[in-house]
Amino acid sequence: MSDLGKLQSELLARITAATDEAALEALRVEALGKKGSISELLKTLGSISPEERKVRGPALNGLRDAVADAIAGRKAQLGDAALDARLKSETVDVSLPPRPTAQGSVHPISQVLEEITAIFADMGFAVAEGPDVEFDDYNFTKLNIPPNHPARQMQDTFYMSGGEVGKEANVLRTHTSPVQVRTMLAQKPPIRVISPGRAYRVDSDATHSPMFHQVEALVVDRGIHLGHLKWTIEEFCKAFFEIDAIELRARPSFFPFTEPSLEWDMRCDRSVPGQIKFGQGNDWLELGGSGMVNPKVLSGCGIDPAQYSGFAFGFGLDRMAMLKYAIPDIRGFFESDIRWLKHYGFAALDIPTLYGGLSK
Ligand code: FA5
């Protein structure tokens, strides 16, 4: 065997025997590197005669290519074997339980809003909506609170700059009562709507929030009187507080948009801290304002007060949630504290109805 043949079979045997990439790389450097055995032999080509070079040149190139191919082939073989071994040893445990996902809850305001809507739906009320940014005209003037009237000061709020009075909505509504105006302008009697939603005032303490919720009710038809108002509030409170033996008290009050005006309180016992028992005790809890729709408001909205009369009331929705679910401070509703939401939130909406549900 020629010297080249010997070198080739020796190198190929070592390549085949190499067990990892590092050993292969060492062999590559030893044979094909700058000072490798084959590279050194190639350098000798310059110093031999042209006739010899014709024979030795191709032989050396053949040797170099055979060794390079063998290294590449063995490298691929080792790579495949390593991948095979990894695939055999690595397993995916499909029985691993998923990581727990954060469970949300229904906010008490959403729960109470749905409860109230369902109870009034059972009594035949539709839901009317209005925007949070309201016309000064609807929030005040059409409710018989003209500019500079002292009642505007009792409901100080946030005004949008640039809103042209009467032309552009320019005030964060101070109550849900402007929805009365919107409803009467859009629809003729008989009217029977509620309007739950947000309201805004310059207020902030444990029972007053700058942003809060009210639910408005409006009924306009022929022959509507205070008895209808009383019955509706009583039935609503019985269903909402889930107690038949409630006792309500009406106090004379003043709202420019109702005449006469009444505020409603519920009898309760608050002698045990953190507990409210309705229908007993000697304490009274305020629910909200109400009254017969002022004839000026009716005619201002295009309804003839000689033919129609109506009642309206507006209760604080957050206050009702606080009463029903014994929540001591209104500010917790809007602080987005996860611990608070976990404690007072509901896993799912739970909706009691007055007469057993709409489907009946
Ligand atoms: C009104 O807002 C009248 N629009 C209610 C009304 C409607 C009267 C229809 C007649 C006819 P008042 O300012 O009293 O009334 O507010 C009603 C209820 O909203 C209060 O009893 C209270 O429960 C709630 N409320 C008022 N301000 C706040 C506040 N800053 N934070 C939380 N609740 C509030």
Coordinates of C-alpha atoms and ligand atoms in Angstrom, one line a residue:
M1 CA 0.0 0.0 0.0
S2 CA 1.3 3.5 -0.9
D3 CA 2.1 6.0 1.9
L4 CA -1.1 7.9 1.0
G5 CA -3.2 4.8 1.0
K6 CA -1.9 4.0 4.5
L7 CA -2.5 7.5 5.8
Q8 CA -6.0 7.4 4.4
S9 CA -7.0 4.1 5.9
E10 CA -5.5 5.1 9.2
L11 CA -7.4 8.4 9.3
L12 CA -10.7 6.9 8.2
A13 CA -10.5 4.2 10.9
R14 CA -9.9 6.9 13.5
I15 CA -12.8 9.0 12.2
T16 CA -15.1 6.0 12.3
A17 CA -14.0 5.3 15.9
A18 CA -14.5 8.9 17.1
T19 CA -17.3 9.0 19.7
D20 CA -18.0 12.7 19.9
E21 CA -17.7 16.0 18.1
A22 CA -14.7 17.1 20.0
A23 CA -12.7 14.1 19.0
L24 CA -13.7 14.7 15.3
E25 CA -12.6 18.3 15.5
A26 CA -9.2 17.2 16.9
L27 CA -8.9 14.8 14.0
R28 CA -9.8 17.5 11.5
V29 CA -7.2 19.9 12.8
E30 CA -4.6 17.1 12.9
A31 CA -5.2 16.2 9.2
L32 CA -6.6 19.2 7.5
G33 CA -5.7 22.1 9.7
K34 CA -3.0 24.6 8.7
K35 CA -0.3 22.4 10.0
G36 CA -2.2 19.1 9.5
S37 CA -0.6 16.0 8.0
I38 CA -2.5 16.3 4.7
S39 CA -1.9 20.1 4.5
E40 CA 1.8 19.6 5.0
L41 CA 1.9 17.0 2.1
L42 CA 0.0 19.4 -0.1
K43 CA 2.7 22.0 0.5
T44 CA 5.4 19.6 -0.9
L45 CA 3.7 19.7 -4.3
G46 CA 5.5 22.9 -5.2
S47 CA 8.9 21.4 -4.8
I48 CA 8.5 18.2 -7.0
S49 CA 8.8 17.9 -10.8
P50 CA 5.8 18.5 -13.0
E51 CA 5.5 14.9 -14.0
E52 CA 5.4 13.7 -10.4
R53 CA 3.0 16.5 -9.5
K54 CA 0.6 15.3 -12.2
V55 CA 0.3 12.0 -10.4
R56 CA 0.7 13.1 -6.7
G57 CA -1.5 16.2 -7.0
P58 CA -4.8 14.3 -7.8
A59 CA -3.9 11.6 -5.3
L60 CA -3.4 14.1 -2.5
N61 CA -6.6 16.1 -3.4
G62 CA -8.5 12.7 -3.4
L63 CA -7.1 12.0 0.0
R64 CA -8.1 15.4 1.4
D65 CA -11.6 15.1 0.0
A66 CA -12.1 11.6 1.3
V67 CA -11.0 12.6 4.8
A68 CA -13.2 15.8 4.8
D69 CA -16.2 13.8 3.6
A70 CA -15.6 11.1 6.2
I71 CA -15.5 13.7 9.0
A72 CA -18.7 15.4 7.7
G73 CA -20.5 12.0 7.5
R74 CA -19.4 10.9 11.0
K75 CA -20.4 14.3 12.4
A76 CA -23.9 13.9 10.9
Q77 CA -24.1 10.3 12.3
L78 CA -23.1 11.5 15.8
G79 CA -25.7 14.4 15.6
D80 CA -28.5 12.0 14.7
A81 CA -27.5 9.6 17.4
A82 CA -27.5 12.4 20.0
L83 CA -30.9 13.6 18.9
D84 CA -32.3 10.0 19.0
A85 CA -31.0 9.6 22.5
R86 CA -32.5 12.9 23.6
L87 CA -35.9 12.1 22.1
K88 CA -35.8 8.7 23.9
S89 CA -34.9 10.2 27.3
E90 CA -37.1 13.3 27.3
T91 CA -40.8 12.8 27.9
V92 CA -43.6 15.3 28.2
D93 CA -45.8 14.6 31.2
V94 CA -49.3 15.3 29.8
S95 CA -50.9 14.5 33.1
L96 CA -49.4 17.7 34.7
P97 CA -52.3 19.8 35.9
P98 CA -52.4 23.3 34.3
R99 CA -51.3 26.3 36.4
P100 CA -54.2 27.8 38.2
T101 CA -55.6 30.9 36.4
A102 CA -56.7 34.0 38.4
Q103 CA -60.5 33.7 38.9
G104 CA -62.4 37.0 38.5
S105 CA -65.5 37.8 40.4
V106 CA -68.7 39.8 39.8
H107 CA -68.4 43.3 41.4
P108 CA -71.2 44.0 44.0
I109 CA -72.3 47.0 41.9
S110 CA -72.8 44.8 38.8
Q111 CA -74.6 42.2 40.9
V112 CA -76.9 44.8 42.5
L113 CA -77.5 46.5 39.1
E114 CA -78.6 43.2 37.6
E115 CA -80.8 42.4 40.6
I116 CA -82.6 45.8 40.4
T117 CA -83.0 45.5 36.6
A118 CA -84.5 42.0 36.9
I119 CA -86.9 43.1 39.7
F120 CA -88.2 46.1 37.7
A121 CA -88.3 44.0 34.5
D122 CA -90.7 41.7 36.4
M123 CA -92.9 44.8 37.1
G124 CA -92.9 45.7 33.4
F125 CA -90.3 48.4 33.4
A126 CA -88.0 48.9 30.4
V127 CA -84.4 50.1 30.8
A128 CA -83.5 53.6 29.5
E129 CA -80.0 54.9 29.1
G130 CA -78.3 58.3 28.9
P131 CA -74.7 59.5 28.6
D132 CA -72.4 60.3 31.5
V133 CA -71.4 63.6 29.9
E134 CA -74.8 65.3 29.7
F135 CA -76.3 68.6 28.4
D136 CA -76.5 71.2 31.1
D137 CA -80.0 71.7 29.9
Y138 CA -81.1 68.1 30.6
N139 CA -79.2 67.7 33.9
F140 CA -80.6 71.0 35.3
T141 CA -82.7 73.4 33.2
K142 CA -85.4 71.0 31.9
L143 CA -85.6 69.5 35.4
N144 CA -86.7 73.0 36.6
I145 CA -83.3 73.9 37.9
P146 CA -82.5 77.1 35.9
P147 CA -79.1 78.7 35.7
N148 CA -78.1 80.3 39.1
H149 CA -80.8 78.3 41.0
P150 CA -79.4 77.4 44.4
A151 CA -80.3 73.7 43.8
R152 CA -77.4 73.6 41.3
Q153 CA -74.9 74.3 44.2
M154 CA -76.2 71.2 46.1
Q155 CA -75.1 69.1 43.2
D156 CA -71.8 70.7 42.3
T157 CA -70.0 68.7 39.6
F158 CA -67.4 68.6 36.9
Y159 CA -67.8 70.8 33.8
M160 CA -66.2 70.1 30.5
S161 CA -64.3 73.1 29.1
G162 CA -65.4 74.4 25.7
G163 CA -68.8 72.8 25.8
E164 CA -71.3 75.5 24.6
V165 CA -74.1 75.6 27.0
G166 CA -77.3 74.1 25.4
K167 CA -75.4 73.0 22.3
E168 CA -72.8 70.6 23.5
A169 CA -72.8 68.1 26.3
N170 CA -70.7 69.8 28.9
V171 CA -71.4 68.4 32.4
L172 CA -70.8 65.1 34.1
R173 CA -74.4 64.3 35.1
T174 CA -75.0 64.8 38.9
H175 CA -77.9 62.3 38.9
T176 CA -79.7 59.9 36.6
S177 CA -82.7 62.2 36.4
P178 CA -81.7 63.7 33.0
V179 CA -82.7 60.3 31.6
Q180 CA -86.3 61.2 32.6
V181 CA -86.0 64.2 30.2
R182 CA -84.4 62.1 27.4
T183 CA -87.2 59.5 27.8
M184 CA -90.1 62.0 27.8
L185 CA -88.6 63.9 24.8
A186 CA -88.3 60.6 22.8
Q187 CA -91.4 58.8 23.9
K188 CA -95.0 59.6 24.7
P189 CA -97.0 58.1 27.6
P190 CA -97.5 55.5 28.9
I191 CA -93.9 55.5 30.1
R192 CA -92.5 52.9 32.6
V193 CA -88.7 52.9 32.7
I194 CA -85.8 52.6 35.0
S195 CA -82.4 54.0 34.4
P196 CA -79.4 52.6 36.4
G197 CA -76.1 54.3 35.8
R198 CA -73.2 56.5 37.0
A199 CA -73.4 60.0 38.4
Y200 CA -70.8 62.4 39.5
R201 CA -70.5 65.1 42.3
V202 CA -67.8 67.0 44.2
D203 CA -68.2 64.6 47.2
S204 CA -65.8 62.3 49.0
D205 CA -66.2 60.5 52.4
A206 CA -67.2 57.0 53.7
T207 CA -70.7 57.3 52.3
H208 CA -70.1 59.7 49.4
S209 CA -68.0 59.0 46.3
P210 CA -67.2 61.5 43.5
M211 CA -68.4 58.8 41.1
F212 CA -71.4 56.8 42.2
H213 CA -74.4 55.0 40.9
Q214 CA -78.1 55.7 41.0
V215 CA -81.2 54.0 39.7
E216 CA -83.9 56.3 38.4
A217 CA -87.5 55.2 37.9
L218 CA -90.1 57.1 35.9
V219 CA -93.8 56.3 35.3
V220 CA -96.0 58.6 33.3
D221 CA -99.6 57.8 32.4
R222 CA -103.2 58.9 32.9
G223 CA -104.2 58.9 36.6
I224 CA -100.8 58.1 38.2
H225 CA -100.8 59.1 41.9
L226 CA -98.7 58.8 45.0
G227 CA -100.3 55.4 45.8
H228 CA -98.6 54.0 42.7
L229 CA -95.3 55.4 43.9
K230 CA -95.6 54.0 47.4
W231 CA -96.6 50.5 46.1
T232 CA -93.8 50.4 43.6
I233 CA -91.1 51.4 46.2
E234 CA -92.5 48.9 48.7
E235 CA -92.6 46.0 46.2
F236 CA -89.2 46.8 45.0
C237 CA -87.7 46.9 48.5
K238 CA -89.3 43.6 49.5
A239 CA -87.9 41.9 46.5
F240 CA -84.5 43.6 46.7
F241 CA -83.9 43.0 50.4
E242 CA -85.6 39.6 50.2
I243 CA -87.9 40.4 53.2
D244 CA -91.7 40.8 53.3
A245 CA -92.0 42.5 56.6
I246 CA -90.4 45.9 55.7
E247 CA -91.6 49.2 57.0
L248 CA -91.2 52.4 55.0
R249 CA -91.4 56.0 56.1
A250 CA -91.9 58.9 53.7
R251 CA -90.7 62.4 54.7
P252 CA -91.6 65.6 52.9
S253 CA -88.7 66.8 50.9
F254 CA -87.8 69.2 48.0
F255 CA -86.6 68.5 44.5
P256 CA -87.3 71.2 41.9
F257 CA -88.4 68.5 39.4
T258 CA -91.0 66.8 41.6
E259 CA -94.1 68.2 43.3
P260 CA -94.8 67.1 46.0
S261 CA -91.4 65.5 46.9
L262 CA -90.8 62.7 49.3
E263 CA -87.7 60.9 50.7
W264 CA -88.0 57.3 51.8
D265 CA -86.5 55.6 54.8
M266 CA -86.6 51.9 55.8
R267 CA -87.0 50.8 59.4
C268 CA -84.1 48.8 60.7
D269 CA -82.1 47.7 63.7
R270 CA -78.4 48.6 63.7
S271 CA -77.7 47.8 67.4
V272 CA -75.4 44.9 66.5
P273 CA -72.3 46.4 64.8
G274 CA -71.8 45.1 61.2
Q275 CA -75.4 43.9 60.9
I276 CA -78.5 45.6 59.7
K277 CA -81.9 43.9 60.4
F278 CA -84.7 45.4 58.3
G279 CA -88.3 45.7 59.4
Q280 CA -87.4 45.9 63.1
G281 CA -85.7 48.2 65.6
N282 CA -86.0 52.0 65.9
D283 CA -83.5 53.2 63.3
W284 CA -84.3 54.5 59.8
L285 CA -82.1 54.2 56.7
E286 CA -82.4 56.6 53.8
L287 CA -83.1 55.1 50.4
G288 CA -83.4 58.1 48.2
G289 CA -85.7 60.9 46.8
S290 CA -88.9 60.7 44.9
G291 CA -92.1 62.6 44.0
M292 CA -94.8 63.3 41.5
V293 CA -93.2 64.7 38.3
N294 CA -93.5 68.5 38.3
P295 CA -96.1 69.6 35.7
K296 CA -93.5 72.1 34.5
V297 CA -91.1 69.3 33.7
L298 CA -93.9 67.3 31.9
S299 CA -94.9 70.3 29.7
G300 CA -91.2 71.2 29.1
C301 CA -90.8 67.8 27.6
G302 CA -93.9 68.1 25.4
I303 CA -96.3 66.1 27.6
D304 CA -99.7 67.7 28.6
P305 CA -99.9 67.8 32.4
A306 CA -103.7 68.2 32.1
Q307 CA -103.9 64.7 30.7
Y308 CA -100.9 62.9 32.2
S309 CA -99.3 62.7 35.6
G310 CA -96.2 60.7 36.7
F311 CA -94.0 59.7 39.5
A312 CA -90.2 59.4 39.7
F313 CA -87.6 58.2 42.2
G314 CA -83.9 58.1 42.4
F315 CA -82.0 55.7 44.8
G316 CA -78.3 55.4 45.4
L317 CA -77.3 52.0 44.0
D318 CA -74.0 51.9 45.8
R319 CA -75.8 52.6 49.1
M320 CA -78.3 49.8 48.4
A321 CA -75.4 47.4 47.8
M322 CA -73.8 48.6 51.1
L323 CA -77.0 48.0 53.0
K324 CA -77.8 44.6 51.5
Y325 CA -74.3 43.2 51.7
A326 CA -73.1 45.0 54.8
I327 CA -70.3 46.9 53.1
P328 CA -69.1 49.6 55.5
D329 CA -67.3 52.1 53.2
I330 CA -68.3 53.2 49.7
R331 CA -64.7 53.9 48.7
G332 CA -63.8 50.2 48.6
F333 CA -66.1 49.8 45.5
F334 CA -63.7 51.8 43.3
E335 CA -60.3 51.0 44.7
S336 CA -59.8 47.8 42.7
D337 CA -58.2 46.1 45.7
I338 CA -58.1 42.4 44.8
R339 CA -58.6 41.4 48.5
W340 CA -61.7 43.5 48.7
L341 CA -63.1 42.1 45.4
K342 CA -62.4 38.5 46.6
H343 CA -64.3 39.2 49.8
Y344 CA -67.3 41.1 48.5
G345 CA -67.4 39.9 44.9
F346 CA -69.7 37.2 43.6
A347 CA -68.6 34.0 41.9
A348 CA -71.5 34.4 39.4
L349 CA -74.5 36.7 38.9
D350 CA -77.3 35.7 41.3
I351 CA -80.6 37.2 40.4
P352 CA -83.7 36.9 42.5
T353 CA -87.0 37.9 40.9
L354 CA -90.2 39.3 42.3
Y355 CA -92.8 37.0 40.7
G356 CA -90.5 34.0 39.8
G357 CA -88.9 35.2 36.6
L358 CA -89.9 36.6 33.3
S359 CA -90.4 33.1 31.7
K360 CA -93.4 32.4 33.9
Ligands
FA5_1 C1 -81.2 63.0 43.6 O1 -80.2 62.8 43.0 C2 -82.5 63.1 42.8 N1 -82.2 63.1 41.4 C3 -83.4 61.9 43.2 C4 -84.8 62.0 42.6 C5 -85.1 61.3 41.5 C6 -85.7 62.7 43.3 C7 -86.4 61.4 41.0 C8 -87.0 62.8 42.8 C9 -87.3 62.1 41.6 P1 -80.2 63.0 45.9 O2 -79.2 64.1 45.7 O3 -80.8 62.9 47.3 O4 -81.4 63.0 44.9 O5 -79.5 61.6 45.7 C10 -80.2 60.4 45.7 C11 -79.4 59.3 46.3 O6 -78.2 59.2 45.6 C12 -79.0 59.6 47.8 O7 -80.0 59.2 48.6 C13 -77.8 58.7 47.9 O8 -78.2 57.4 48.1 C14 -77.2 58.8 46.5 N2 -76.0 59.7 46.5 C15 -76.0 61.0 46.3 N3 -74.8 61.5 46.3 C16 -73.9 60.5 46.5 C17 -72.5 60.3 46.5 N4 -71.7 61.3 46.4 N5 -72.0 59.1 46.7 C18 -72.9 58.0 46.8 N6 -74.2 58.1 46.7 C19 -74.7 59.3 46.6

